């Protein structure tokens, strides 16, 4: 699989550090509002990446953080008169619902910043011991002059940056405009934690360094996000992690481009700011939005239009109806051999489909391979030259492609016995205080429409 690495600006072969297993970190949401479709484009890109890795036979451990303490969450909670965790939990639930609706596969871990403050403090202490920090007014700063490689990801011209450029929070005293906060001293009325540097809370960047290294190790394969994360967020993550460990942090950095609407930047004041609910109110088919996202390479700007969404819906319908027709022909079980060699055609189709994905996730080209295949299959059905085994093979190929596309209806009912086994595994995990694993199981079931309820009599499930 070839992927474009922002670090070095080159398309390179992915060579997992541990053979056959990709460890990847995806910057998650700040849970203070409902995601807009630009955010969702990034999460679907990451899902397509994950699914493509799985399709190419690799195993994946994916971590996505939830930022549940920062200026925005604190401000939002205060405005709504809620405790910080009540406020963020509400938006975390919305976020996971959006992902489930868009058929985004759950990551293995969803760590929350507020659950990992001790890890962040430990990392800041390491940076302090290694001489990368200074303290001022109870806050701890990363002195970027101590990390000569600073700027290697974003290629930012530091000499061009002047005081007044909005790089980080300027409410705190720092020596150099480029320095950034690792720890922010407590302000009255704000949530804070005790630390060796005084009462306060972690900066945003340290969260991702601490949580990614906790779950994936000091060095891992892929780190993804939206293009606006490159600077300063990811640049700072590199400085923190490599500053603390003295070894390379991430092998490949992948970033998805922005989404614009009708050629313009999305903004609430222009009335072109859409959430998933807004889109579904106009066209109640999440598969159409998924398809629209996939129709543009992730490194190109995507221009969202309602006409574009209509076109995507038509394309999705064609794929679904072809899949349904194939299932009918296969079920009819006609053994009269047909002239159409579906098995070999399915094979060439899948080779082209996979080849496109392995070329830096070229999703439009992968989609482009689907339709000629469907045309041939449809005419073979019309002409009665497709036999049942052929229909089976063609349908199977389409379902294989859908392991990445994620737009065909779910094939398989979840069996109660399987759910019970999962509940038992989750109870075990909780007993050994492995809450990350317990959470993972709960979210995995949630993504398949199963809601768990913990009560005095144990855990029960229902279809959500
Ligand atoms: Zn991050």
XYZ file of N, CA and C in Angstrom, residues 61-268:
624
model
N -4.659 -1.571 14.742
C -5.051 -1.050 16.051
C -5.167 0.456 15.904
N -6.394 0.935 16.046
C -6.655 2.360 15.841
C -7.086 3.003 17.153
N -6.515 4.164 17.407
C -6.858 4.922 18.607
C -7.400 6.274 18.169
N -8.530 6.661 18.727
C -9.047 8.012 18.480
C -9.361 8.666 19.819
N -8.742 9.813 20.057
C -8.961 10.492 21.344
C -10.226 11.330 21.312
N -10.750 11.605 22.461
C -11.801 12.606 22.611
C -11.232 13.726 23.469
N -11.220 14.947 22.928
C -10.770 16.091 23.711
C -11.954 16.579 24.528
N -11.898 16.289 25.825
C -13.044 16.647 26.664
C -12.659 17.651 27.749
N -11.492 18.287 27.573
C -11.186 19.461 28.403
C -10.302 20.404 27.589
N -10.773 21.598 27.373
C -10.024 22.664 26.702
C -10.863 23.937 26.849
N -10.400 25.020 26.257
C -11.138 26.283 26.397
C -12.591 26.144 25.932
N -12.781 25.462 24.792
C -14.127 25.412 24.200
C -15.108 24.586 25.038
N -14.617 23.430 25.542
C -15.518 22.600 26.349
C -15.827 23.293 27.681
N -14.821 23.947 28.239
C -15.036 24.618 29.531
C -16.039 25.765 29.356
N -15.854 26.525 28.288
C -16.761 27.641 28.016
C -18.187 27.127 27.759
N -18.286 26.075 26.969
C -19.602 25.529 26.618
C -20.340 25.005 27.839
N -19.600 24.286 28.696
C -20.237 23.738 29.896
C -20.741 24.865 30.786
N -19.923 25.918 30.924
C -20.331 27.051 31.759
C -21.570 27.714 31.170
N -21.607 27.873 29.860
C -22.743 28.531 29.208
C -24.030 27.744 29.411
N -23.918 26.407 29.426
C -25.120 25.589 29.594
C -25.376 25.226 31.050
N -24.510 25.696 31.953
C -24.698 25.412 33.367
C -24.559 23.942 33.717
N -23.710 23.218 32.974
C -23.512 21.792 33.224
C -22.110 21.540 33.746
N -21.966 20.412 34.476
C -20.625 19.967 34.829
C -19.913 19.607 33.523
N -18.589 19.785 33.520
C -17.834 19.552 32.287
C -18.117 18.166 31.699
N -18.122 17.136 32.567
C -18.287 15.779 32.018
C -19.707 15.524 31.510
N -20.700 16.166 32.121
C -22.072 16.021 31.595
C -22.168 16.654 30.218
N -21.551 17.834 30.104
C -21.588 18.563 28.847
C -20.883 17.773 27.732
N -19.673 17.294 28.020
C -18.919 16.607 26.962
C -19.533 15.249 26.630
N -20.133 14.587 27.638
C -20.736 13.278 27.395
C -21.876 13.393 26.377
N -22.615 14.481 26.495
C -23.726 14.717 25.568
C -23.210 14.762 24.124
N -22.116 15.511 23.900
C -21.607 15.642 22.534
C -20.826 14.410 22.099
N -20.248 13.699 23.055
C -19.584 12.438 22.706
C -20.626 11.460 22.166
N -21.783 11.408 22.821
C -22.858 10.517 22.351
C -23.294 10.894 20.945
N -23.458 12.190 20.696
C -23.834 12.661 19.355
C -22.791 12.237 18.329
N -21.546 12.372 18.730
C -20.453 12.038 17.821
C -20.496 10.558 17.436
N -20.627 9.687 18.448
C -20.644 8.256 18.141
C -21.888 7.880 17.335
N -22.974 8.611 17.554
C -24.169 8.325 16.757
C -23.921 8.692 15.290
N -23.315 9.836 15.049
C -22.978 10.226 13.673
C -22.099 9.176 13.008
N -21.078 8.721 13.734
C -20.171 7.727 13.152
C -20.923 6.444 12.809
N -21.800 6.016 13.721
C -22.547 4.777 13.475
C -23.461 4.946 12.261
N -24.103 6.101 12.148
C -24.995 6.347 11.010
C -24.204 6.311 9.705
N -22.996 6.860 9.739
C -22.165 6.881 8.524
C -21.416 5.569 8.314
N -21.735 4.581 9.138
C -21.134 3.250 9.007
C -19.609 3.298 9.135
N -19.139 4.137 10.051
C -17.705 4.196 10.350
C -17.401 3.089 11.358
N -16.426 2.263 11.036
C -16.073 1.171 11.953
C -15.484 1.733 13.238
N -15.852 1.167 14.375
C -15.291 1.678 15.630
C -13.782 1.426 15.715
N -13.076 2.391 16.303
C -11.657 2.201 16.600
C -11.531 1.229 17.770
N -10.317 0.767 18.033
C -10.107 -0.150 19.159
C -10.148 0.599 20.489
N -9.722 1.850 20.485
C -9.686 2.617 21.735
C -10.153 4.043 21.486
N -10.963 4.555 22.414
C -11.387 5.960 22.381
C -11.021 6.627 23.706
N -9.752 6.858 23.963
C -9.373 7.459 25.244
C -9.849 8.909 25.356
N -10.240 9.265 26.557
C -10.641 10.646 26.825
C -9.521 11.360 27.561
N -9.337 12.614 27.228
C -8.244 13.378 27.832
C -8.340 13.382 29.354
N -9.546 13.573 29.899
C -9.664 13.699 31.353
C -9.334 12.401 32.082
N -9.335 11.255 31.350
C -8.951 9.988 31.980
C -7.442 9.753 31.939
N -6.689 10.650 31.310
C -5.250 10.397 31.115
C -4.365 11.556 31.547
N -4.866 12.340 32.502
C -4.069 13.474 32.972
C -2.756 12.999 33.621
N -2.757 11.913 34.429
C -1.470 11.472 35.002
C -0.426 11.147 33.932
N -0.850 10.526 32.821
C 0.097 10.228 31.737
C 0.653 11.526 31.137
N -0.204 12.540 31.040
C 0.251 13.817 30.466
C 1.245 14.493 31.405
N 0.933 14.433 32.700
C 1.845 15.033 33.683
C 3.206 14.330 33.628
N 3.175 12.994 33.529
C 4.442 12.247 33.466
C 5.254 12.650 32.240
N 4.565 12.845 31.123
C 5.266 13.230 29.892
C 5.878 14.633 30.035
N 5.136 15.537 30.663
C 5.663 16.894 30.867
C 6.887 16.839 31.795
N 6.807 15.944 32.798
C 7.964 15.824 33.698
C 9.196 15.325 32.955
N 8.990 14.367 32.060
C 10.116 13.891 31.251
C 10.693 15.030 30.410
N 9.823 15.810 29.811
C 10.290 16.933 28.990
C 11.043 17.946 29.852
N 10.582 18.099 31.084
C 11.252 19.026 31.993
C 12.657 18.520 32.325
N 12.729 17.201 32.638
C 14.042 16.618 32.954
C 15.000 16.747 31.779
N 14.472 16.681 30.568
C 15.336 16.739 29.386
C 15.574 18.166 28.899
N 15.097 19.119 29.687
C 15.437 20.521 29.407
C 14.636 21.188 28.308
N 13.451 20.669 28.023
C 12.659 21.261 26.940
C 11.611 22.266 27.415
N 11.560 22.485 28.730
C 10.440 23.302 29.217
C 10.921 24.477 30.065
N 10.031 25.416 30.293
C 10.221 26.420 31.339
C 8.857 26.727 31.924
N 8.879 27.284 33.117
C 7.625 27.567 33.805
C 7.473 29.060 33.982
N 6.245 29.484 33.872
C 5.981 30.896 34.053
C 4.552 31.044 34.542
N 4.371 31.695 35.679
C 3.030 31.914 36.245
C 2.247 30.626 36.466
N 2.933 29.539 36.839
C 2.227 28.284 37.086
C 1.901 27.502 35.831
N 2.255 28.026 34.659
C 2.075 27.277 33.419
C 3.425 26.727 32.980
N 3.395 25.618 32.209
C 4.621 25.023 31.691
C 4.611 25.153 30.175
N 5.728 25.607 29.638
C 5.829 25.860 28.202
C 6.875 24.954 27.575
N 6.647 24.580 26.336
C 7.668 23.889 25.559
C 8.485 24.954 24.846
N 9.810 24.912 25.083
C 10.686 25.901 24.451
C 11.145 25.308 23.118
N 10.597 25.798 22.019
C 10.871 25.106 20.752
C 12.322 25.309 20.280
N 12.991 26.285 20.854
C 14.410 26.457 20.507
C 15.232 25.237 20.926
N 14.699 24.387 21.838
C 15.426 23.194 22.275
C 15.192 22.011 21.343
N 14.372 22.190 20.319
C 14.070 21.091 19.399
C 14.340 21.565 17.969
N 15.600 21.390 17.529
C 16.011 21.981 16.244
C 15.197 21.486 15.044
N 14.599 20.312 15.167
C 13.835 19.806 14.027
C 12.431 20.391 13.941
N 12.121 21.303 14.865
C 10.781 21.890 14.861
C 10.487 22.504 13.491
N 9.331 22.136 12.942
C 8.956 22.653 11.618
C 9.123 21.634 10.509
N 9.651 20.436 10.844
C 9.939 19.486 9.763
C 8.674 18.926 9.110
N 7.576 18.884 9.839
C 6.325 18.371 9.260
C 5.639 19.437 8.411
N 5.461 20.610 9.001
C 4.665 21.654 8.340
C 5.516 22.523 7.410
N 6.830 22.462 7.570
C 7.750 23.317 6.806
C 7.408 24.788 6.990
N 6.955 25.085 8.189
C 6.573 26.465 8.482
C 7.837 27.326 8.556
N 7.715 28.543 8.082
C 8.839 29.465 8.158
C 8.731 30.232 9.480
N 9.522 29.761 10.454
C 9.394 30.342 11.800
C 9.847 31.788 11.856
N 10.780 32.145 11.002
C 11.278 33.525 11.057
C 10.191 34.503 10.615
N 9.204 33.975 9.864
C 8.152 34.869 9.369
C 7.064 35.096 10.420
N 7.124 34.319 11.510
C 6.077 34.445 12.513
C 6.386 35.561 13.496
N 5.450 36.414 13.678
C 5.652 37.547 14.581
C 4.690 37.451 15.752
N 5.022 38.166 16.765
C 4.100 38.286 17.894
C 2.770 38.826 17.356
N 1.677 38.246 17.836
C 0.370 38.685 17.335
C -0.215 37.656 16.381
N 0.647 36.827 15.761
C 0.117 35.722 14.963
C -0.540 34.762 15.924
N -1.715 34.290 15.555
C -2.435 33.434 16.474
C -1.903 32.016 16.378
N -1.003 31.653 17.269
C -0.403 30.337 17.260
C -0.926 29.520 18.420
N -1.036 30.130 19.525
C -1.513 29.425 20.714
C -2.213 30.455 21.573
N -2.606 30.007 22.720
C -3.328 30.893 23.609
C -2.400 31.993 24.124
N -2.761 33.212 23.846
C -1.888 34.316 24.244
C -2.222 34.883 25.619
N -3.152 34.235 26.292
C -3.504 34.766 27.603
C -2.429 34.462 28.641
N -1.487 33.611 28.289
C -0.457 33.228 29.246
C 0.878 33.829 28.810
N 1.732 34.049 29.791
C 3.047 34.626 29.508
C 3.987 33.585 28.928
N 4.643 33.861 27.835
C 5.650 32.949 27.316
C 6.800 33.749 26.737
N 7.932 33.059 26.601
C 9.140 33.771 26.191
C 9.153 34.084 24.705
N 8.581 33.170 23.937
C 8.670 33.286 22.491
C 7.297 32.960 21.921
N 6.877 33.675 20.916
C 5.532 33.486 20.381
C 5.312 32.056 19.883
N 6.409 31.389 19.502
C 6.271 30.039 18.959
C 6.128 28.974 20.053
N 6.534 29.305 21.263
C 6.424 28.324 22.346
C 4.954 28.014 22.609
N 4.709 26.812 23.088
C 3.307 26.449 23.323
C 3.149 25.828 24.704
N 1.921 25.880 25.215
C 1.650 25.452 26.586
C 1.521 23.938 26.675
N 2.228 23.358 27.632
C 2.059 21.948 27.974
C 1.066 21.822 29.125
N 1.115 22.791 30.004
C 0.280 22.789 31.213
C -0.159 24.217 31.472
N -1.443 24.405 31.700
C -1.958 25.757 31.918
C -2.388 25.908 33.369
N -1.938 26.956 33.994
C -2.262 27.141 35.413
C -3.769 27.330 35.581
N -4.255 26.901 36.742
C -5.696 26.924 37.004
C -6.222 28.352 37.020
N -7.423 28.497 36.482
C -8.117 29.782 36.611
C -9.334 29.546 37.482
N -9.763 30.577 38.206
C -10.892 30.385 39.116
C -12.119 29.862 38.371
N -12.778 28.876 38.993
C -14.011 28.357 38.407
C -13.810 27.348 37.304
N -12.557 27.062 36.927
C -12.308 26.099 35.859
C -11.852 24.767 36.440
N -12.154 23.663 35.751
C -11.685 22.363 36.243
C -10.158 22.336 36.243
N -9.585 21.724 37.283
C -8.123 21.662 37.320
C -7.668 20.397 38.021
N -6.417 20.047 37.809
C -5.810 18.870 38.402
C -4.552 19.296 39.153
N -4.207 18.486 40.172
C -2.995 18.765 40.923
C -1.804 18.215 40.140
N -0.690 18.933 40.157
C 0.500 18.436 39.451
C 1.742 18.985 40.125
N 2.922 18.423 39.786
C 4.175 18.947 40.360
C 4.422 20.404 39.964
N 3.717 20.884 38.930
C 3.916 22.275 38.489
C 2.811 23.164 39.034
N 1.982 22.596 39.891
C 0.879 23.372 40.453
C -0.450 22.944 39.853
N -1.482 23.469 40.440
C -2.857 23.181 40.031
C -3.070 23.718 38.604
N -3.688 22.897 37.740
C -3.906 23.381 36.370
C -4.517 22.316 35.491
N -4.378 22.506 34.178
C -4.916 21.508 33.252
C -3.976 21.382 32.043
N -4.044 20.226 31.377
C -3.114 20.015 30.265
C -3.460 20.882 29.060
N -2.460 21.211 28.265
C -2.686 21.845 26.971
C -3.210 20.798 25.996
N -3.762 21.233 24.893
C -4.378 20.321 23.934
C -3.354 19.384 23.300
N -2.183 19.916 22.921
C -1.235 19.107 22.150
C -0.693 17.922 22.948
N -0.482 18.132 24.245
C 0.129 17.080 25.065
C -0.805 15.873 25.196
N -2.105 16.138 25.094
C -3.085 15.045 25.148
C -2.764 13.973 24.122
N -2.581 14.426 22.882
C -2.441 13.456 21.796
C -1.102 12.729 21.895
N -0.041 13.435 22.306
C 1.249 12.759 22.489
C 1.130 11.683 23.570
N 0.514 12.056 24.706
C 0.462 11.132 25.839
C -0.421 9.920 25.519
N -1.585 10.176 24.933
C -2.514 9.066 24.717
C -2.084 8.181 23.555
N -1.501 8.756 22.515
C -1.064 7.905 21.400
C 0.063 6.985 21.865
N 1.014 7.525 22.621
C 2.153 6.689 23.041
C 1.725 5.661 24.085
N 0.718 6.019 24.893
C 0.237 5.043 25.879
C -0.345 3.801 25.186
N -1.150 4.041 24.145
C -1.849 2.910 23.522
C -1.061 2.275 22.375
N -0.139 3.030 21.774
C 0.507 2.519 20.559
C 2.023 2.402 20.668
N 2.592 2.868 21.774
C 4.036 2.822 21.921
C 4.694 4.121 21.483
N 5.999 4.245 21.796
C 6.716 5.493 21.500
C 6.758 5.794 20.006
N 6.807 4.717 19.209
C 6.872 4.902 17.758
C 5.799 4.032 17.127
N 5.009 4.626 16.232
C 3.982 3.836 15.557
C 3.863 4.266 14.101
N 2.933 3.600 13.367
C 2.968 3.697 11.905
C 2.305 4.937 11.320
N 1.043 5.159 11.691
C 0.270 6.203 11.013
C -0.354 7.167 12.014
N -0.354 8.432 11.644
C -1.053 9.442 12.432
C -1.823 10.278 11.418
N -3.120 10.429 11.659
C -3.950 11.115 10.671
C -4.712 12.270 11.304
N -5.231 13.111 10.433
C -6.050 14.230 10.881
C -6.438 15.066 9.679
N -7.066 16.187 9.938
C -7.395 17.114 8.863
C -6.175 17.989 8.606
N -6.156 18.590 7.440
C -4.983 19.356 7.015
C -4.700 20.527 7.971
N -5.731 21.042 8.632
C -5.472 22.156 9.559
C -4.860 21.691 10.887
N -4.695 20.377 11.059
C -3.972 19.863 12.232
C -2.454 19.881 12.032
N -1.996 20.030 10.781
C -0.554 19.910 10.517
C 0.221 20.903 11.376
N -0.230 22.149 11.350
C 0.387 23.179 12.178
C -0.691 23.945 12.913
N -0.544 24.147 14.212
C 0.600 23.720 15.023
C 0.446 22.332 15.665
N -0.765 21.765 15.635
C -1.025 20.607 16.501
C -0.044 19.449 16.273
N 0.081 18.998 15.052
C 0.931 17.820 14.820
C 2.416 18.152 14.919
N 2.751 19.364 14.519
C 4.145 19.803 14.686
C 4.516 19.758 16.175
N 3.602 20.209 17.020
C 3.862 20.220 18.460
C 3.897 18.806 19.031
N 3.034 17.937 18.510
C 3.062 16.542 18.974
C 4.440 15.920 18.713
N 4.990 16.185 17.539
C 6.316 15.640 17.214
C 7.355 16.171 18.193
N 7.315 17.478 18.439
C 8.295 18.090 19.350
C 8.194 17.468 20.740
N 6.963 17.290 21.216
C 6.771 16.731 22.564
C 7.231 15.284 22.634
N 6.775 14.471 21.669
C 7.048 13.036 21.754
C 8.518 12.738 21.496
N 9.065 13.338 20.438
C 10.467 13.068 20.128
C 11.374 13.746 21.148
N 10.933 14.892 21.665
C 11.691 15.553 22.727
C 11.778 14.678 23.971
N 10.704 13.940 24.251
C 10.671 13.118 25.468
C 11.380 11.784 25.286
N 11.254 11.171 24.104
C 11.777 9.803 23.937
C 13.122 9.789 23.227
N 13.430 10.823 22.472
C 14.661 10.827 21.694
C 14.632 9.875 20.514
N 13.432 9.353 20.174
C 13.339 8.472 19.001
C 12.213 8.943 18.098
N 12.188 8.434 16.847
C 11.130 8.877 15.928
C 9.755 8.527 16.489
N 8.798 9.412 16.276
C 7.456 9.270 16.852
C 6.537 8.506 15.900
N 6.351 9.057 14.703
C 5.396 8.484 13.747
C 6.066 8.335 12.394
N 5.851 7.176 11.747
C 6.473 6.959 10.437
C 5.780 7.760 9.330
N 4.454 7.728 9.307
C 3.740 8.411 8.221
C 2.589 9.251 8.762
N 2.510 10.482 8.246
C 1.440 11.404 8.625
C 0.526 11.595 7.422
N -0.776 11.400 7.636
C -1.740 11.548 6.546
C -2.770 12.606 6.904
N -3.065 13.478 5.944
C -4.006 14.572 6.217
C -5.027 14.720 5.102
N -6.271 14.877 5.500
C -7.329 15.061 4.497
C -7.609 16.545 4.323
N -7.979 16.900 3.101
C -8.233 18.304 2.749
C -9.599 18.751 3.265
N -9.840 20.029 3.113
C -11.092 20.629 3.563
C -12.275 20.274 2.683
N -13.429 20.453 3.261
C -14.671 20.393 2.507
C -15.187 21.822 2.393
N -15.619 22.189 1.193
C -16.255 23.501 1.018
C -17.682 23.251 0.529
N -18.515 24.262 0.613
C -19.917 24.106 0.207
C -20.213 25.129 -0.883
N -20.694 24.641 -2.033
C -20.981 25.515 -3.180
C -19.800 26.441 -3.469
N -18.593 25.898 -3.342
C -17.402 26.660 -3.687
C -16.929 27.618 -2.616
N -17.631 27.643 -1.484
C -17.235 28.587 -0.440
C -16.938 27.890 0.874
N -16.173 28.568 1.695
C -15.889 28.049 3.024
C -17.208 27.963 3.801
N -17.370 26.844 4.519
C -18.577 26.670 5.292
C -18.589 27.646 6.465
N -19.708 28.341 6.674
C -19.783 29.188 7.858
C -21.231 29.393 8.245
N -21.451 29.529 9.549
C -22.818 29.658 10.036
C -23.462 30.939 9.498
